[in-house]
């Protein structure tokens, strides 16, 4: 099996933030208060609510995942301090994304500071932003990232406006490496997604040579269908028809998705699919991400047999 790279995952020590005036707080036994509701945020065996690199590495080693990209989300709160430490301790296993405080001034200054701290990528959950991506301040930030050769990991809203704004960003910053997350939200608002022109337009952003798409959370998008996610496989094939399989990358959205499935299951349905070729699987599960994120020292992980086998 080729080396696997997870292009969309999360880490945090504790959730303690608000979104739209509603709290998000770590509780116990993997649960959190999420926007006023108690939910199972983590698997129940993570009893202290700490979603740490050490626990993730154990999952990665078991599932034979060589490296992972750690993105950030507003709903988890800023995790820059912890992720700076993770990047320093595990440079060959993780690429961690910094994130700006978009409620604070001077985005350019914030990016400069994060770059000086060693971050080589920035995460923007743009689907939660009210400000346009092509505002003067945002464009200055993107130009700086292009100059610094930083990667932009971004999730876009299911919005024609944001897709148009992203086209302008790509035109203005043609060398900026961009990973579009959550597989362009491959299920809302229409099923199947390939009949949704907004989804197709967002996918087609990856026709630009420095824009890729990662599938973080695709098992969540098709949770009602569940394993082996035939519609997710169809969405991957449809996206490949639009932009080429060489622009698509696997992402798990760990740890939230593993409340319903194991970490290995988040890619195993792709490995076992008969609708994708061996070369498709090689590119999607690690080959494209290795090139895009420039992982140079991927570890070899042996298969460890389960006691029950």
mmCIF file of C-alpha atoms in Angstrom:
data_model
loop_
_atom_site.group_PDB
_atom_site.id
_atom_site.type_symbol
_atom_site.label_atom_id
_atom_site.label_comp_id
_atom_site.label_asym_id
_atom_site.label_seq_id
_atom_site.Cartn_x
_atom_site.Cartn_y
_atom_site.Cartn_z
ATOM 1 C CA UNK A 1 0.000 0.000 0.000
ATOM 2 C CA UNK A 2 1.231 3.497 -0.854
ATOM 3 C CA UNK A 3 1.921 5.891 1.998
ATOM 4 C CA UNK A 4 -1.273 7.583 3.180
ATOM 5 C CA UNK A 5 -1.647 11.292 3.957
ATOM 6 C CA UNK A 6 -4.664 12.785 5.710
ATOM 7 C CA UNK A 7 -5.264 16.272 4.283
ATOM 8 C CA UNK A 8 -7.899 17.410 6.816
ATOM 9 C CA UNK A 9 -7.834 16.731 10.547
ATOM 10 C CA UNK A 10 -8.040 18.630 13.840
ATOM 11 C CA UNK A 11 -6.239 18.791 17.179
ATOM 12 C CA UNK A 12 -6.985 20.743 20.342
ATOM 13 C CA UNK A 13 -6.244 20.614 24.032
ATOM 14 C CA UNK A 14 -9.593 22.046 25.035
ATOM 15 C CA UNK A 15 -12.550 23.677 23.379
ATOM 16 C CA UNK A 16 -13.437 26.946 25.089
ATOM 17 C CA UNK A 17 -14.958 29.484 22.749
ATOM 18 C CA UNK A 18 -18.202 30.905 21.393
ATOM 19 C CA UNK A 19 -19.731 31.111 17.950
ATOM 20 C CA UNK A 20 -22.562 33.488 17.103
ATOM 21 C CA UNK A 21 -22.923 34.157 20.803
ATOM 22 C CA UNK A 22 -23.374 30.466 21.708
ATOM 23 C CA UNK A 23 -20.848 28.508 23.801
ATOM 24 C CA UNK A 24 -18.615 25.626 22.787
ATOM 25 C CA UNK A 25 -17.084 23.983 25.868
ATOM 26 C CA UNK A 26 -15.316 20.699 26.586
ATOM 27 C CA UNK A 27 -17.181 18.530 29.090
ATOM 28 C CA UNK A 28 -16.233 14.908 29.877
ATOM 29 C CA UNK A 29 -16.302 11.467 28.247
ATOM 30 C CA UNK A 30 -15.743 13.023 24.826
ATOM 31 C CA UNK A 31 -18.733 15.333 25.077
ATOM 32 C CA UNK A 32 -18.927 19.077 24.524
ATOM 33 C CA UNK A 33 -21.472 21.828 24.767
ATOM 34 C CA UNK A 34 -21.827 22.813 21.123
ATOM 35 C CA UNK A 35 -23.894 25.909 20.362
ATOM 36 C CA UNK A 36 -26.046 25.281 23.426
ATOM 37 C CA UNK A 37 -26.483 21.520 22.900
ATOM 38 C CA UNK A 38 -24.589 18.637 24.507
ATOM 39 C CA UNK A 39 -23.036 16.487 21.765
ATOM 40 C CA UNK A 40 -20.579 13.618 21.445
ATOM 41 C CA UNK A 41 -17.662 15.607 20.028
ATOM 42 C CA UNK A 42 -15.028 12.877 20.514
ATOM 43 C CA UNK A 43 -15.126 9.101 20.968
ATOM 44 C CA UNK A 44 -16.260 8.339 24.526
ATOM 45 C CA UNK A 45 -12.940 6.780 25.522
ATOM 46 C CA UNK A 46 -11.285 10.216 25.201
ATOM 47 C CA UNK A 47 -12.652 10.958 28.660
ATOM 48 C CA UNK A 48 -10.660 14.110 29.385
ATOM 49 C CA UNK A 49 -11.757 15.883 26.186
ATOM 50 C CA UNK A 50 -8.134 16.373 25.105
ATOM 51 C CA UNK A 51 -7.768 15.759 21.376
ATOM 52 C CA UNK A 52 -3.998 15.440 21.407
ATOM 53 C CA UNK A 53 -1.292 14.695 18.867
ATOM 54 C CA UNK A 54 -0.241 11.627 20.863
ATOM 55 C CA UNK A 55 -3.682 10.009 20.630
ATOM 56 C CA UNK A 56 -3.905 10.902 16.940
ATOM 57 C CA UNK A 57 -0.456 9.450 16.253
ATOM 58 C CA UNK A 58 -1.578 6.184 17.835
ATOM 59 C CA UNK A 59 -4.583 6.141 15.485
ATOM 60 C CA UNK A 60 -2.371 7.077 12.528
ATOM 61 C CA UNK A 61 0.152 4.339 13.295
ATOM 62 C CA UNK A 62 -2.592 1.726 13.628
ATOM 63 C CA UNK A 63 -4.249 2.853 10.369
ATOM 64 C CA UNK A 64 -0.856 3.196 8.602
ATOM 65 C CA UNK A 65 -1.321 6.909 7.892
ATOM 66 C CA UNK A 66 2.131 8.432 7.470
ATOM 67 C CA UNK A 67 1.277 12.128 7.868
ATOM 68 C CA UNK A 68 -1.621 14.493 8.463
ATOM 69 C CA UNK A 69 -2.483 18.128 7.851
ATOM 70 C CA UNK A 70 -3.975 19.811 10.922
ATOM 71 C CA UNK A 71 -6.448 22.528 10.004
ATOM 72 C CA UNK A 72 -8.304 24.852 12.367
ATOM 73 C CA UNK A 73 -11.954 25.785 12.790
ATOM 74 C CA UNK A 74 -13.517 28.753 14.583
ATOM 75 C CA UNK A 75 -15.777 26.366 16.512
ATOM 76 C CA UNK A 76 -12.714 24.865 18.245
ATOM 77 C CA UNK A 77 -11.147 28.208 19.204
ATOM 78 C CA UNK A 78 -7.657 29.348 18.278
ATOM 79 C CA UNK A 79 -5.157 26.513 18.737
ATOM 80 C CA UNK A 80 -2.025 28.263 17.422
ATOM 81 C CA UNK A 81 0.038 27.811 20.595
ATOM 82 C CA UNK A 82 -0.607 24.080 20.785
ATOM 83 C CA UNK A 83 -0.175 23.480 17.061
ATOM 84 C CA UNK A 84 3.127 25.370 17.039
ATOM 85 C CA UNK A 85 4.351 22.898 19.659
ATOM 86 C CA UNK A 86 2.985 19.920 17.706
ATOM 87 C CA UNK A 87 4.761 21.059 14.529
ATOM 88 C CA UNK A 88 8.037 21.455 16.378
ATOM 89 C CA UNK A 89 7.797 18.035 18.027
ATOM 90 C CA UNK A 90 6.569 16.047 15.004
ATOM 91 C CA UNK A 91 7.772 17.790 11.822
ATOM 92 C CA UNK A 92 7.629 14.645 9.664
ATOM 93 C CA UNK A 93 4.163 13.533 10.777
ATOM 94 C CA UNK A 94 2.197 16.789 10.817
ATOM 95 C CA UNK A 95 1.801 19.978 8.848
ATOM 96 C CA UNK A 96 -0.145 22.342 11.103
ATOM 97 C CA UNK A 97 -2.118 25.356 9.910
ATOM 98 C CA UNK A 98 -2.135 28.616 11.811
ATOM 99 C CA UNK A 99 -5.318 30.660 12.008
ATOM 100 C CA UNK A 100 -5.945 34.391 12.382
ATOM 101 C CA UNK A 101 -8.331 35.999 14.805
ATOM 102 C CA UNK A 102 -10.662 37.592 12.280
ATOM 103 C CA UNK A 103 -12.236 39.717 15.019
ATOM 104 C CA UNK A 104 -8.872 41.400 15.647
ATOM 105 C CA UNK A 105 -7.192 44.010 13.444
ATOM 106 C CA UNK A 106 -4.168 43.675 11.155
ATOM 107 C CA UNK A 107 -4.591 40.323 9.421
ATOM 108 C CA UNK A 108 -1.349 40.877 7.543
ATOM 109 C CA UNK A 109 0.522 41.398 10.790
ATOM 110 C CA UNK A 110 -1.041 38.278 12.259
ATOM 111 C CA UNK A 111 0.067 36.185 9.257
ATOM 112 C CA UNK A 112 3.589 37.622 9.479
ATOM 113 C CA UNK A 113 3.715 36.664 13.147
ATOM 114 C CA UNK A 114 2.434 33.140 12.500
ATOM 115 C CA UNK A 115 4.931 32.653 9.652
ATOM 116 C CA UNK A 116 7.740 33.775 11.973
ATOM 117 C CA UNK A 117 6.582 31.109 14.440
ATOM 118 C CA UNK A 118 7.092 28.436 11.801
ATOM 119 C CA UNK A 119 3.624 27.970 10.342
ATOM 120 C CA UNK A 120 3.793 27.080 6.637
ATOM 121 C CA UNK A 121 0.031 27.015 6.122
ATOM 122 C CA UNK A 122 -3.033 28.995 7.156
ATOM 123 C CA UNK A 123 -6.580 27.762 7.714
ATOM 124 C CA UNK A 124 -9.655 29.858 6.956
ATOM 125 C CA UNK A 125 -13.138 28.445 7.669
ATOM 126 C CA UNK A 126 -14.545 30.923 5.145
ATOM 127 C CA UNK A 127 -18.011 29.359 5.247
ATOM 128 C CA UNK A 128 -18.328 31.006 8.688
ATOM 129 C CA UNK A 129 -17.011 34.424 7.618
ATOM 130 C CA UNK A 130 -19.268 37.380 6.899
ATOM 131 C CA UNK A 131 -16.534 39.523 5.309
ATOM 132 C CA UNK A 132 -15.778 38.977 1.598
ATOM 133 C CA UNK A 133 -12.668 37.071 0.618
ATOM 134 C CA UNK A 134 -11.724 39.751 -1.923
ATOM 135 C CA UNK A 135 -11.758 42.660 0.526
ATOM 136 C CA UNK A 136 -8.667 44.869 0.473
ATOM 137 C CA UNK A 137 -7.327 43.504 3.770
ATOM 138 C CA UNK A 138 -7.944 39.875 2.824
ATOM 139 C CA UNK A 139 -6.254 40.359 -0.547
ATOM 140 C CA UNK A 140 -3.205 41.857 1.159
ATOM 141 C CA UNK A 141 -3.087 38.779 3.380
ATOM 142 C CA UNK A 142 -3.311 36.415 0.409
ATOM 143 C CA UNK A 143 -0.549 38.287 -1.429
ATOM 144 C CA UNK A 144 1.677 37.956 1.634
ATOM 145 C CA UNK A 145 0.958 34.243 1.843
ATOM 146 C CA UNK A 146 1.835 33.878 -1.843
ATOM 147 C CA UNK A 147 5.122 35.725 -1.286
ATOM 148 C CA UNK A 148 5.906 33.558 1.762
ATOM 149 C CA UNK A 149 4.990 30.348 -0.129
ATOM 150 C CA UNK A 150 2.383 29.529 2.512
ATOM 151 C CA UNK A 151 -0.487 27.123 1.829
ATOM 152 C CA UNK A 152 -4.081 28.253 2.183
ATOM 153 C CA UNK A 153 -6.465 25.618 3.548
ATOM 154 C CA UNK A 154 -9.973 27.016 3.093
ATOM 155 C CA UNK A 155 -13.560 25.822 3.339
ATOM 156 C CA UNK A 156 -15.991 27.783 1.210
ATOM 157 C CA UNK A 157 -19.676 28.370 1.759
ATOM 158 C CA UNK A 158 -22.181 26.860 -0.643
ATOM 159 C CA UNK A 159 -22.395 30.304 -2.205
ATOM 160 C CA UNK A 160 -21.961 31.670 -5.704
ATOM 161 C CA UNK A 161 -20.566 34.868 -4.141
ATOM 162 C CA UNK A 162 -17.721 33.066 -2.368
ATOM 163 C CA UNK A 163 -16.844 31.048 -5.458
ATOM 164 C CA UNK A 164 -16.639 34.283 -7.469
ATOM 165 C CA UNK A 165 -14.513 35.880 -4.747
ATOM 166 C CA UNK A 166 -12.231 32.834 -4.748
ATOM 167 C CA UNK A 167 -11.784 33.146 -8.501
ATOM 168 C CA UNK A 168 -10.567 36.709 -7.947
ATOM 169 C CA UNK A 169 -8.142 35.546 -5.239
ATOM 170 C CA UNK A 170 -6.767 32.881 -7.590
ATOM 171 C CA UNK A 171 -6.417 35.406 -10.399
ATOM 172 C CA UNK A 172 -4.646 37.932 -8.152
ATOM 173 C CA UNK A 173 -2.410 35.326 -6.479
ATOM 174 C CA UNK A 174 -1.745 32.707 -9.176
ATOM 175 C CA UNK A 175 1.121 31.029 -7.266
ATOM 176 C CA UNK A 176 -0.777 30.681 -3.985
ATOM 177 C CA UNK A 177 -1.258 27.001 -3.163
ATOM 178 C CA UNK A 178 -4.879 26.458 -2.133
ATOM 179 C CA UNK A 179 -6.601 23.394 -0.688
ATOM 180 C CA UNK A 180 -10.404 23.651 -0.738
ATOM 181 C CA UNK A 181 -11.900 21.652 2.110
ATOM 182 C CA UNK A 182 -14.850 19.422 2.922
ATOM 183 C CA UNK A 183 -15.006 18.260 -0.711
ATOM 184 C CA UNK A 184 -16.759 21.486 -1.627
ATOM 185 C CA UNK A 185 -19.650 20.470 0.673
ATOM 186 C CA UNK A 186 -20.623 17.594 -1.569
ATOM 187 C CA UNK A 187 -24.203 17.135 -0.395
ATOM 188 C CA UNK A 188 -26.055 20.436 0.353
ATOM 189 C CA UNK A 189 -28.337 21.838 -0.838
ATOM 190 C CA UNK A 190 -29.127 19.327 -3.567
ATOM 191 C CA UNK A 191 -28.707 15.576 -3.868
ATOM 192 C CA UNK A 192 -26.879 14.355 -5.830
ATOM 193 C CA UNK A 193 -24.189 17.085 -5.706
ATOM 194 C CA UNK A 194 -23.118 16.640 -9.312
ATOM 195 C CA UNK A 195 -26.500 18.076 -10.300
ATOM 196 C CA UNK A 196 -25.780 21.190 -8.227
ATOM 197 C CA UNK A 197 -24.133 23.916 -10.366
ATOM 198 C CA UNK A 198 -22.730 25.604 -7.233
ATOM 199 C CA UNK A 199 -20.887 22.419 -6.277
ATOM 200 C CA UNK A 200 -19.578 21.959 -9.797
ATOM 201 C CA UNK A 201 -18.419 25.593 -9.955
ATOM 202 C CA UNK A 202 -16.552 25.216 -6.671
ATOM 203 C CA UNK A 203 -14.924 21.966 -7.798
ATOM 204 C CA UNK A 204 -13.862 23.619 -11.067
ATOM 205 C CA UNK A 205 -11.703 26.075 -9.123
ATOM 206 C CA UNK A 206 -9.214 23.196 -9.066
ATOM 207 C CA UNK A 207 -8.679 23.552 -12.794
ATOM 208 C CA UNK A 208 -6.119 26.170 -11.765
ATOM 209 C CA UNK A 209 -2.719 24.452 -11.406
ATOM 210 C CA UNK A 210 -2.189 25.437 -7.759
ATOM 211 C CA UNK A 211 -5.676 24.618 -6.440
ATOM 212 C CA UNK A 212 -6.549 21.200 -5.013
ATOM 213 C CA UNK A 213 -9.617 19.773 -3.253
ATOM 214 C CA UNK A 214 -9.577 17.630 -0.109
ATOM 215 C CA UNK A 215 -12.379 15.400 1.095
ATOM 216 C CA UNK A 216 -12.300 16.130 4.841
ATOM 217 C CA UNK A 217 -15.604 15.090 6.347
ATOM 218 C CA UNK A 218 -17.032 13.342 3.286
ATOM 219 C CA UNK A 219 -18.099 10.441 5.530
ATOM 220 C CA UNK A 220 -19.967 12.966 7.672
ATOM 221 C CA UNK A 221 -21.640 14.454 4.594
ATOM 222 C CA UNK A 222 -22.944 10.982 3.740
ATOM 223 C CA UNK A 223 -23.467 9.770 7.293
ATOM 224 C CA UNK A 224 -27.116 8.887 6.613
ATOM 225 C CA UNK A 225 -25.970 6.578 3.822
ATOM 226 C CA UNK A 226 -23.094 5.153 5.917
ATOM 227 C CA UNK A 227 -20.327 2.722 5.013
ATOM 228 C CA UNK A 228 -19.270 2.008 2.257
ATOM 229 C CA UNK A 229 -20.587 5.439 1.145
ATOM 230 C CA UNK A 230 -21.428 4.721 -2.518
ATOM 231 C CA UNK A 231 -22.537 8.321 -3.147
ATOM 232 C CA UNK A 232 -19.217 9.609 -1.776
ATOM 233 C CA UNK A 233 -17.424 7.382 -4.287
ATOM 234 C CA UNK A 234 -19.690 8.771 -7.012
ATOM 235 C CA UNK A 235 -18.879 12.345 -5.912
ATOM 236 C CA UNK A 236 -15.145 11.577 -6.081
ATOM 237 C CA UNK A 237 -15.531 10.195 -9.588
ATOM 238 C CA UNK A 238 -17.629 13.169 -10.712
ATOM 239 C CA UNK A 239 -15.076 15.625 -9.322
ATOM 240 C CA UNK A 240 -12.295 13.720 -11.064
ATOM 241 C CA UNK A 241 -14.202 14.013 -14.337
ATOM 242 C CA UNK A 242 -14.323 17.802 -13.838
ATOM 243 C CA UNK A 243 -10.730 18.512 -12.752
ATOM 244 C CA UNK A 244 -8.753 15.268 -12.836
ATOM 245 C CA UNK A 245 -7.979 12.777 -10.074
ATOM 246 C CA UNK A 246 -4.580 14.431 -9.676
ATOM 247 C CA UNK A 247 -6.293 17.429 -7.989
ATOM 248 C CA UNK A 248 -8.151 15.483 -5.297
ATOM 249 C CA UNK A 249 -6.942 14.463 -1.833
ATOM 250 C CA UNK A 250 -8.317 12.328 0.975
ATOM 251 C CA UNK A 251 -9.135 13.923 4.330
ATOM 252 C CA UNK A 252 -10.754 12.331 7.373
ATOM 253 C CA UNK A 253 -11.993 15.283 9.479
ATOM 254 C CA UNK A 254 -10.585 13.433 12.507
ATOM 255 C CA UNK A 255 -11.616 13.303 15.331
ATOM 256 C CA UNK A 256 -15.262 14.284 14.880
ATOM 257 C CA UNK A 257 -15.969 11.633 12.252
ATOM 258 C CA UNK A 258 -14.633 8.786 14.415
ATOM 259 C CA UNK A 259 -17.536 9.049 16.814
ATOM 260 C CA UNK A 260 -19.408 7.083 14.122
ATOM 261 C CA UNK A 261 -16.650 5.078 12.394
ATOM 262 C CA UNK A 262 -13.058 4.043 13.044
ATOM 263 C CA UNK A 263 -10.216 6.114 11.649
ATOM 264 C CA UNK A 264 -9.278 3.333 9.221
ATOM 265 C CA UNK A 265 -12.855 3.245 7.905
ATOM 266 C CA UNK A 266 -12.522 6.893 6.839
ATOM 267 C CA UNK A 267 -10.382 5.708 3.915
ATOM 268 C CA UNK A 268 -11.009 1.951 3.810
ATOM 269 C CA UNK A 269 -14.178 2.407 1.752
ATOM 270 C CA UNK A 270 -12.021 4.017 -0.941
ATOM 271 C CA UNK A 271 -9.443 1.230 -0.902
ATOM 272 C CA UNK A 272 -12.164 -1.399 -1.288
ATOM 273 C CA UNK A 273 -14.114 0.387 -4.009
ATOM 274 C CA UNK A 274 -14.229 -1.304 -7.394
ATOM 275 C CA UNK A 275 -15.171 1.979 -9.075
ATOM 276 C CA UNK A 276 -11.725 3.529 -8.632
ATOM 277 C CA UNK A 277 -8.545 2.238 -10.231
ATOM 278 C CA UNK A 278 -5.414 1.419 -8.259
ATOM 279 C CA UNK A 279 -3.813 4.561 -9.667
ATOM 280 C CA UNK A 280 -6.850 6.642 -8.639
ATOM 281 C CA UNK A 281 -6.531 5.324 -5.093
ATOM 282 C CA UNK A 282 -2.780 5.936 -4.993
ATOM 283 C CA UNK A 283 -3.212 9.558 -6.054
ATOM 284 C CA UNK A 284 -6.248 10.284 -3.889
ATOM 285 C CA UNK A 285 -4.997 8.668 -0.676
ATOM 286 C CA UNK A 286 -1.535 10.173 -0.566
ATOM 287 C CA UNK A 287 0.265 10.769 -3.829
ATOM 288 C CA UNK A 288 -1.371 14.121 -4.587
ATOM 289 C CA UNK A 289 -1.049 15.358 -1.003
ATOM 290 C CA UNK A 290 2.633 14.400 -0.876
ATOM 291 C CA UNK A 291 3.244 16.637 -3.896
ATOM 292 C CA UNK A 292 0.967 19.496 -2.831
ATOM 293 C CA UNK A 293 2.061 19.775 0.821
ATOM 294 C CA UNK A 294 5.679 18.781 0.084
ATOM 295 C CA UNK A 295 6.028 15.966 2.579
ATOM 296 C CA UNK A 296 9.569 14.732 2.053
ATOM 297 C CA UNK A 297 10.229 12.267 4.879
ATOM 298 C CA UNK A 298 7.172 10.058 5.090
ATOM 299 C CA UNK A 299 7.485 7.215 7.570
ATOM 300 C CA UNK A 300 6.925 3.555 6.724
ATOM 301 C CA UNK A 301 4.306 1.980 8.976
ATOM 302 C CA UNK A 302 3.967 -1.797 9.127
ATOM 303 C CA UNK A 303 0.595 -3.509 9.305
ATOM 304 C CA UNK A 304 -0.061 -4.772 12.826
ATOM 305 C CA UNK A 305 -2.499 -7.673 12.962
ATOM 306 C CA UNK A 306 -5.508 -7.378 15.243
ATOM 307 C CA UNK A 307 -5.588 -9.888 18.081
ATOM 308 C CA UNK A 308 -9.026 -11.013 16.843
ATOM 309 C CA UNK A 309 -7.821 -11.881 13.328
#
